[in-house]
PDB file of C-alpha atoms and ligand atoms in Angstrom:
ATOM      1  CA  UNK A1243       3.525 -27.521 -18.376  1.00 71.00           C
ATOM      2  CA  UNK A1244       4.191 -24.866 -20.648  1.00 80.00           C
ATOM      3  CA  UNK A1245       0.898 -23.409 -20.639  1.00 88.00           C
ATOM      4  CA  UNK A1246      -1.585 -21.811 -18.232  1.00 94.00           C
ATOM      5  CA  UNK A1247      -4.669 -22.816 -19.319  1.00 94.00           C
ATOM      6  CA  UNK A1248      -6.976 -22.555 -16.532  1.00 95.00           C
ATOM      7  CA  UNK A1249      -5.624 -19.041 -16.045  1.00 96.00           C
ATOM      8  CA  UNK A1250      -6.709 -17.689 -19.251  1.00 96.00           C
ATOM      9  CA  UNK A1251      -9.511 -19.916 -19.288  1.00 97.00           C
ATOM     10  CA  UNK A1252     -10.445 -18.226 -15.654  1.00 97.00           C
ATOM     11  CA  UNK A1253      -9.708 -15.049 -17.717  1.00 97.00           C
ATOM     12  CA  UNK A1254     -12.289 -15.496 -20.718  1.00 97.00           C
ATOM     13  CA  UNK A1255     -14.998 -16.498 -18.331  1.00 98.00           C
ATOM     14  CA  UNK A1256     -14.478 -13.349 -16.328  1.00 97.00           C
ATOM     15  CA  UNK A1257     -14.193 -10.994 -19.306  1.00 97.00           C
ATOM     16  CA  UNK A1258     -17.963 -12.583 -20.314  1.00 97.00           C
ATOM     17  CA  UNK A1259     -19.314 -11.975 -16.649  1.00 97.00           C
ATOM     18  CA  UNK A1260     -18.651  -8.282 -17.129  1.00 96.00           C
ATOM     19  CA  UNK A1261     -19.133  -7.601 -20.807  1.00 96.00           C
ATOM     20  CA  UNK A1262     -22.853  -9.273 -19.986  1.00 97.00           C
ATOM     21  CA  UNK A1263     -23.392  -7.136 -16.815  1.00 96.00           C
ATOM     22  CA  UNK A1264     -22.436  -3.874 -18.472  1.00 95.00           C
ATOM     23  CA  UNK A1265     -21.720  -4.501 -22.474  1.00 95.00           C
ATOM     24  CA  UNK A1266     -19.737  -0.937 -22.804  1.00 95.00           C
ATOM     25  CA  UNK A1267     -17.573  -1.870 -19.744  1.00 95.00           C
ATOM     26  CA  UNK A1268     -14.404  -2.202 -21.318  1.00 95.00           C
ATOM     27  CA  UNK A1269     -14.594   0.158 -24.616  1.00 95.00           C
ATOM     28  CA  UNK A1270     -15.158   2.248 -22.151  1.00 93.00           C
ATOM     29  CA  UNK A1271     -12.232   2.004 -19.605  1.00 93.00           C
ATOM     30  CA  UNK A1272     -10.297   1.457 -22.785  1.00 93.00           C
ATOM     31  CA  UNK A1273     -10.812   5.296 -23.302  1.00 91.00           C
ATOM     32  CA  UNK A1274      -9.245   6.623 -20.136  1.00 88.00           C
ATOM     33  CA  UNK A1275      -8.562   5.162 -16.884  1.00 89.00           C
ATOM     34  CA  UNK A1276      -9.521   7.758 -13.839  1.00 93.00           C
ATOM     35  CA  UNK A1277      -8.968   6.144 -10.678  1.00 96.00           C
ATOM     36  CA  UNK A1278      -9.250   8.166  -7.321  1.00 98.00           C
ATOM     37  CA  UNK A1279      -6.988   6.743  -5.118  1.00 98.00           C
ATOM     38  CA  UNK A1280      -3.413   4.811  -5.168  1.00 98.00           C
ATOM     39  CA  UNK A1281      -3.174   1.694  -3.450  1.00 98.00           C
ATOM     40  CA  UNK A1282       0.645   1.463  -2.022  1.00 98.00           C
ATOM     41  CA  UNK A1283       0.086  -2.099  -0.323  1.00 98.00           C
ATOM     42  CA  UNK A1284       2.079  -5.508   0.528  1.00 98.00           C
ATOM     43  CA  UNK A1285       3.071  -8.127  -2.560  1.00 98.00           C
ATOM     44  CA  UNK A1286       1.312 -10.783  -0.686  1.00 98.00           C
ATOM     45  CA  UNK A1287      -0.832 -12.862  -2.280  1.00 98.00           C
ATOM     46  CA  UNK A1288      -3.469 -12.677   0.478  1.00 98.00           C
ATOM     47  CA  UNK A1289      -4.149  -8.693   0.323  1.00 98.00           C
ATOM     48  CA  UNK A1290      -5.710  -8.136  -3.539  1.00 97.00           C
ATOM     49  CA  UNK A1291      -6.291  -4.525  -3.311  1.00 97.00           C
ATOM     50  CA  UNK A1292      -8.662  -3.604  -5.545  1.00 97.00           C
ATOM     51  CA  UNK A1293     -10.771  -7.131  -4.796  1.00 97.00           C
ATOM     52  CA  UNK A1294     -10.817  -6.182  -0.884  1.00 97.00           C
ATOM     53  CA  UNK A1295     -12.406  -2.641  -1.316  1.00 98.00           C
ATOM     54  CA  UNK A1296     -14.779  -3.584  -3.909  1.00 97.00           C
ATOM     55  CA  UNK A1297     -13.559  -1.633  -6.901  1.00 96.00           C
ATOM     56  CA  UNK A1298     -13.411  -2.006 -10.785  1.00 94.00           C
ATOM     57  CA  UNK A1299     -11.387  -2.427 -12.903  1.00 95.00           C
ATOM     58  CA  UNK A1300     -10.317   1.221 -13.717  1.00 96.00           C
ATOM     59  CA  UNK A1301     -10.745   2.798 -10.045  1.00 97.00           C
ATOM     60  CA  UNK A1302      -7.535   2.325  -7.762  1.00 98.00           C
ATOM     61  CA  UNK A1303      -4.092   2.518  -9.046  1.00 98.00           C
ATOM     62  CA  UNK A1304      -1.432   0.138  -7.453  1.00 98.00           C
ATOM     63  CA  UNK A1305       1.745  -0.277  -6.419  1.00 98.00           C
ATOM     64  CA  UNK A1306       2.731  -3.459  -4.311  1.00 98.00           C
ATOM     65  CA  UNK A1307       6.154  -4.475  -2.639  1.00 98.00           C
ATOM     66  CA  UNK A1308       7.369  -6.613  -0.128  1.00 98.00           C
ATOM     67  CA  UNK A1309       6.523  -5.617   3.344  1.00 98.00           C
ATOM     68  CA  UNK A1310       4.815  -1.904   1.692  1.00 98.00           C
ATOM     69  CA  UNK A1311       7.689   0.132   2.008  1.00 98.00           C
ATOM     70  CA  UNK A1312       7.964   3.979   0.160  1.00 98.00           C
ATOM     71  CA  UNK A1313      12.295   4.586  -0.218  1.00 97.00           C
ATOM     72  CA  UNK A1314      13.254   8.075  -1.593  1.00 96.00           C
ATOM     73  CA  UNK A1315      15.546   6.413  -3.538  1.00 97.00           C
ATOM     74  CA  UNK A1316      13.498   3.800  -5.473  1.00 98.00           C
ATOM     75  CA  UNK A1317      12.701   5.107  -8.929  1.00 97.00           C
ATOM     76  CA  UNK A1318       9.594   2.347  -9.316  1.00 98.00           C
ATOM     77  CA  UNK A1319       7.540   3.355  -6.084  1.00 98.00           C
ATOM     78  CA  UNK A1320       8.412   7.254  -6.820  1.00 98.00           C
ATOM     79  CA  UNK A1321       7.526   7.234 -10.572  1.00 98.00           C
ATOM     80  CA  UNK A1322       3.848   5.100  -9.408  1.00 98.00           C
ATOM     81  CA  UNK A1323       3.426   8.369  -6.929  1.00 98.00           C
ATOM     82  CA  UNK A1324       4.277  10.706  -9.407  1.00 98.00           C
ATOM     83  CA  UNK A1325       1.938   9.664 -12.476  1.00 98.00           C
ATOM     84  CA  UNK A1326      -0.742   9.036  -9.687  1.00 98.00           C
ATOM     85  CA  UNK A1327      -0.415  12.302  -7.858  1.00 98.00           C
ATOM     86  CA  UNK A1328       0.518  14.445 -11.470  1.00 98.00           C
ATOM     87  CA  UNK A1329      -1.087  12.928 -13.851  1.00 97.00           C
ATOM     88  CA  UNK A1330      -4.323  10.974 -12.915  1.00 97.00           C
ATOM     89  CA  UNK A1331      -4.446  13.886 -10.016  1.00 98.00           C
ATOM     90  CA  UNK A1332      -5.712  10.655  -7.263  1.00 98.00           C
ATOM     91  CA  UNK A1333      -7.128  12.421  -4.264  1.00 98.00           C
ATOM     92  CA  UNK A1334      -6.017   9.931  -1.791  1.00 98.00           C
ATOM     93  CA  UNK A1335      -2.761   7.929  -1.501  1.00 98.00           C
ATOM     94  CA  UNK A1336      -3.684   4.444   0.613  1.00 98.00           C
ATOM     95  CA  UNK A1337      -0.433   3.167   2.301  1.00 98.00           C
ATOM     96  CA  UNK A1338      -1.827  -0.333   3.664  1.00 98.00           C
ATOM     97  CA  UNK A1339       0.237  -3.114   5.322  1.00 98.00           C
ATOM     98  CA  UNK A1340      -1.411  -6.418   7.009  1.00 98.00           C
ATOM     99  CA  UNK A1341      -0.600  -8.348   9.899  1.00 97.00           C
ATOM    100  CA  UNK A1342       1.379 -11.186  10.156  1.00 96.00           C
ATOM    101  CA  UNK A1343       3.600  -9.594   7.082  1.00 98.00           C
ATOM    102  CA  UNK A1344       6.131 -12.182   6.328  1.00 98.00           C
ATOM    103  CA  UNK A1345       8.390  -9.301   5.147  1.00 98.00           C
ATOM    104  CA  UNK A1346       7.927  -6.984   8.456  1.00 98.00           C
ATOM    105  CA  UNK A1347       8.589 -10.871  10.141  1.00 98.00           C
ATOM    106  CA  UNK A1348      11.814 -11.719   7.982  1.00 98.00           C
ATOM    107  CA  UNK A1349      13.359  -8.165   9.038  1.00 98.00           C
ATOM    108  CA  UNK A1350      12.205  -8.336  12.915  1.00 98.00           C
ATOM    109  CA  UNK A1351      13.995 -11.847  12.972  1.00 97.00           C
ATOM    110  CA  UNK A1352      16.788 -10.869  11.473  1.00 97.00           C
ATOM    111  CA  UNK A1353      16.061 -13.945   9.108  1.00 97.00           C
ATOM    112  CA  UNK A1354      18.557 -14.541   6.061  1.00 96.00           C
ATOM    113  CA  UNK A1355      16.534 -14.795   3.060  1.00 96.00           C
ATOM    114  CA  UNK A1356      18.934 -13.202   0.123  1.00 97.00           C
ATOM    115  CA  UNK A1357      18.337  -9.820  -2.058  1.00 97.00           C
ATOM    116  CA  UNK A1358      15.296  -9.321   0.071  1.00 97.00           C
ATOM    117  CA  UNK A1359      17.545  -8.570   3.237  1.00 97.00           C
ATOM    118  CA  UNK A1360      18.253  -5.727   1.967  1.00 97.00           C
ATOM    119  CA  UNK A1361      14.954  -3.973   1.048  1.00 98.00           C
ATOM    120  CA  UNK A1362      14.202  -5.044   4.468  1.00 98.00           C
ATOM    121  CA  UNK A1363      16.899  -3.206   6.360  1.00 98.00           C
ATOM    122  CA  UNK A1364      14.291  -0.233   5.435  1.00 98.00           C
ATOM    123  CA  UNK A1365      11.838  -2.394   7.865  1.00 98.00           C
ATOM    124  CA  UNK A1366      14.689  -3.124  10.608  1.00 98.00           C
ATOM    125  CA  UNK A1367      15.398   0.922  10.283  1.00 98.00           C
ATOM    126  CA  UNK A1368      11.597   1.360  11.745  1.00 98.00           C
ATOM    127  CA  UNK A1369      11.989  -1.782  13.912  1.00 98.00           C
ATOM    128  CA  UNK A1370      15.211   0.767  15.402  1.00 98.00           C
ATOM    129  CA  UNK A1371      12.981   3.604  15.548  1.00 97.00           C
ATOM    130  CA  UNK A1372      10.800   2.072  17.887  1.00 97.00           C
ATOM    131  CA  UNK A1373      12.646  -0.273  19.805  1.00 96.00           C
ATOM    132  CA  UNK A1374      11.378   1.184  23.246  1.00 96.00           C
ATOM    133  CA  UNK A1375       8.025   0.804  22.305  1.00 95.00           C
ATOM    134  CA  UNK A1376       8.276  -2.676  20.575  1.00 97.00           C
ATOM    135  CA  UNK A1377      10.278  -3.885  23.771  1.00 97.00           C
ATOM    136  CA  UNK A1378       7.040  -3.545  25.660  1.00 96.00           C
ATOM    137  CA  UNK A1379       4.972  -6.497  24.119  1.00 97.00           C
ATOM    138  CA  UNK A1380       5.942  -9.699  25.047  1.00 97.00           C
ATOM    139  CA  UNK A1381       4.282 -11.705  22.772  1.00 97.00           C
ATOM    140  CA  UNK A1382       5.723 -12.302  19.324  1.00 96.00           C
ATOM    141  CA  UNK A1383       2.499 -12.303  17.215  1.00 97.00           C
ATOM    142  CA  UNK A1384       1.424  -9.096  18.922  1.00 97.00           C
ATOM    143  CA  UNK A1385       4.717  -7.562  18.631  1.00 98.00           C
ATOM    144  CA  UNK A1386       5.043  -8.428  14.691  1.00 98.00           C
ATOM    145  CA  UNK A1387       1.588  -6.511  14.481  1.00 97.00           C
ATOM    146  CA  UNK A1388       2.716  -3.535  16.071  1.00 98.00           C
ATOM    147  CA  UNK A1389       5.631  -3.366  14.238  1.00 98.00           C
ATOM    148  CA  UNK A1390       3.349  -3.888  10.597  1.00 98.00           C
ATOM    149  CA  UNK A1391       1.288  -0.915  12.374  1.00 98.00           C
ATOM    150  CA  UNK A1392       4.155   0.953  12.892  1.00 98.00           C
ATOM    151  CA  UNK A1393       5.400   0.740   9.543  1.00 98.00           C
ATOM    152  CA  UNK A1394       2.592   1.514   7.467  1.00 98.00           C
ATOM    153  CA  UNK A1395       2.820   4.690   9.844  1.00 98.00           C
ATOM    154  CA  UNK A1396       6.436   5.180   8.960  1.00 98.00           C
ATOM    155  CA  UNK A1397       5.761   4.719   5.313  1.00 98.00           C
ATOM    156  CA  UNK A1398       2.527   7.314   5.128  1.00 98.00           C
ATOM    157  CA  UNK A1399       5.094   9.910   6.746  1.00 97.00           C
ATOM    158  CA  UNK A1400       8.142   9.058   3.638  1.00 98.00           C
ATOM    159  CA  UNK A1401       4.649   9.541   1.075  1.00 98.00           C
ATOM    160  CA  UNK A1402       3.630  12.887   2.615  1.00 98.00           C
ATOM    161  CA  UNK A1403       7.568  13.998   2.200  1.00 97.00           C
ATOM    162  CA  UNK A1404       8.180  13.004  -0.866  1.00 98.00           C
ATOM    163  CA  UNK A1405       8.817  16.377  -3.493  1.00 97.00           C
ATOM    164  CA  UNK A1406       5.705  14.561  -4.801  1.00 98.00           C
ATOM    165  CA  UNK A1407       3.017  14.979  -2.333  1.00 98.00           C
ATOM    166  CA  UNK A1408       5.085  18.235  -0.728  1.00 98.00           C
ATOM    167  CA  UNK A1409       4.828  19.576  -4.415  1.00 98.00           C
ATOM    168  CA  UNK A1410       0.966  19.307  -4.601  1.00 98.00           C
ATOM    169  CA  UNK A1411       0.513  20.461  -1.348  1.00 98.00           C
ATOM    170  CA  UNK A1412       2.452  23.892  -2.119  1.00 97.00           C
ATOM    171  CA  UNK A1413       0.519  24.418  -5.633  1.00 97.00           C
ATOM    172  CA  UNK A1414      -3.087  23.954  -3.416  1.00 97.00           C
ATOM    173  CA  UNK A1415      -3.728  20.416  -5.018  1.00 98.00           C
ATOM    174  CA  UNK A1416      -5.923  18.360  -2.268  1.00 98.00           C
ATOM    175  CA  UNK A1417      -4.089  15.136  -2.087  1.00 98.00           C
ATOM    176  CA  UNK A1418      -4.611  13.242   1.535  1.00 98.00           C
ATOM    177  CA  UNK A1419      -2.348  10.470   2.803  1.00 98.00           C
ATOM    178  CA  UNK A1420      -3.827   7.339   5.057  1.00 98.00           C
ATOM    179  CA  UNK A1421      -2.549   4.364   6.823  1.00 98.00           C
ATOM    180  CA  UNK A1422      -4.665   1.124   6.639  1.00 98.00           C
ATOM    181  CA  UNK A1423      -3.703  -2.446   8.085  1.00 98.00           C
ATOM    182  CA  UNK A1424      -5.848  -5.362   6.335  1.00 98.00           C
ATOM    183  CA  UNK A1425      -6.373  -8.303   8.909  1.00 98.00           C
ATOM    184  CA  UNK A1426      -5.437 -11.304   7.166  1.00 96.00           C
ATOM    185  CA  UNK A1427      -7.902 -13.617   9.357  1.00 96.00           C
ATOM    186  CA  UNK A1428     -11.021 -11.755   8.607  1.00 97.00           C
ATOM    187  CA  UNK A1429     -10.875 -10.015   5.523  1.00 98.00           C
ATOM    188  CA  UNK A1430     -11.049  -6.454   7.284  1.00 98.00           C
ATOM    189  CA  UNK A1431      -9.254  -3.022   7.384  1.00 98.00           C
ATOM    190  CA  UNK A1432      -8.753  -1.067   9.824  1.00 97.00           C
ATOM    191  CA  UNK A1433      -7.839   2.452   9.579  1.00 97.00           C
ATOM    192  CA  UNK A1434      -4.256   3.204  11.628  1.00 97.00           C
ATOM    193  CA  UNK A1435      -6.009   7.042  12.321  1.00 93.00           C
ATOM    194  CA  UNK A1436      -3.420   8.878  10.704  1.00 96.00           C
ATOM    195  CA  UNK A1437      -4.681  10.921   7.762  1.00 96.00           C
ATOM    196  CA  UNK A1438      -2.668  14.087   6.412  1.00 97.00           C
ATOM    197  CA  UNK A1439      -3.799  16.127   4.276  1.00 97.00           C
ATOM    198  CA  UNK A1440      -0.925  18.788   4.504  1.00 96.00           C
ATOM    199  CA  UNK A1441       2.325  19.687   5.282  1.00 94.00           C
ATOM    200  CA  UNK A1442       1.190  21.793   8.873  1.00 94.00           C
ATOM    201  CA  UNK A1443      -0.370  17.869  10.350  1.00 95.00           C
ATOM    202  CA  UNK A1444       2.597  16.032   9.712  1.00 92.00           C
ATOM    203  CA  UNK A1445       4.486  15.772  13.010  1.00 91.00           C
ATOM    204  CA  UNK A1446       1.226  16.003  15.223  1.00 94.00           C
ATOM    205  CA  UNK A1447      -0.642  13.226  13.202  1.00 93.00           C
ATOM    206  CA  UNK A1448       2.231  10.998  12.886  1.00 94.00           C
ATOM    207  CA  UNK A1449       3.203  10.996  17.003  1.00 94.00           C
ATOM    208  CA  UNK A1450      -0.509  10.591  17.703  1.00 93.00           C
ATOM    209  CA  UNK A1451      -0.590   7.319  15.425  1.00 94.00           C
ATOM    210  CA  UNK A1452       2.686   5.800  17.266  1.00 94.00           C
ATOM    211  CA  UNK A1453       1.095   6.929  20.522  1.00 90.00           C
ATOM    212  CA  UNK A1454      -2.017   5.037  19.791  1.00 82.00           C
TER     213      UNK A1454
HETATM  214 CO1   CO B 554       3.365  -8.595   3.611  1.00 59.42          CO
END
């Protein structure tokens, strides 16, 4: 099949739904997009951001990877920040991750899957961190979910110290940083109560989340 049909048929049908629910919709997003947050969530199919917090088109910005992980080094995730945080001036960055994360899974089993192994050491370097802590739960599933927890909460700390975020910050602009797990089996998020809104919360706020 060289075509996708159904998907662009899908595609027409939803473009009608909103053109005849607000006409002016998309002339008018067409202008200027002004979204106030970033979404900086999992690839997985299963977690559509902007679907699962019931927003428009036009109202979060995204950027997805496997497993949800911010690198200092990677140019993609950094350059999403920096347009987000400079440009559209979001006022919250949303790190999310979601349980049973395939990704956070592949790295705590040590699994061999290919390229991925190695954007997953970044996973296996929190998995390190926290090996005392993780040691403590015997059960797999429950350990996999602490470990997603615990990343999200590693990855909202590598946000907040990027020259990004630490940038704003020092030039007064109000930018806040939150972690969020989505649970897969019901639809829901729950917040990971660690929210930081400037450079003087950052170590208290992030041993609090691990300690919870
Ligand atoms: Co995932």
């Amino acid at each position: 099949m060289r075509d996708l049909r159904e998907l662009l048929e899908n595609n027409r049908a939803w473009s009608e739904r909103i053109k005849q629910q607000d006409p002016g919709f998309f002339q008018a997003l067409a202008q200027q997009q002004t979204p106030r947050y970033l979404w900086i969530g999992c690839s997985d199919s299963r977690v559509p951001a902007t679907q699962l917090v019931g927003l428009r088109p036009g109202e979060l910005f995204v950027h997805r990877n496997v497993a949800n992980v911010v690198v200092h080094t990677d140019f993609n995730c950094l350059s999403v920040l920096q347009f987000a945080v400079d440009l559209l001036k979001v006022k919250h960055v949303i790190v999310c991750g979601h349980d049973g994360c395939g990704g956070v899974q592949a790295a705590m089993r040590n699994l061999k899957l290919g390229l991925t192994d190695n954007w997953l050491r970044h996973v296996q370097d929190v998995m390190h961190g926290h090996e005392g802590l993780l040691a403590e739960i015997s059960d797999e599933a429950h350990r996999l979910n602490r470990l997603c927890e615990l990343n999200v909460i590693e990855q909202v700390l590598n946000v907040s110290r990027t020259t990004i975020v630490q940038n704003a910050w020092s030039r007064g602009q109000e930018v806040t940083v939150h972690g969020w797990i989505y649970g897969i089996g019901d639809g829901l998020l729950r917040d990971l109560n660690i929210c930081i809104t400037n450079q003087s919360e950052l170590s208290t706020a992030y041993e609090d989340a691990v300690r919870t």
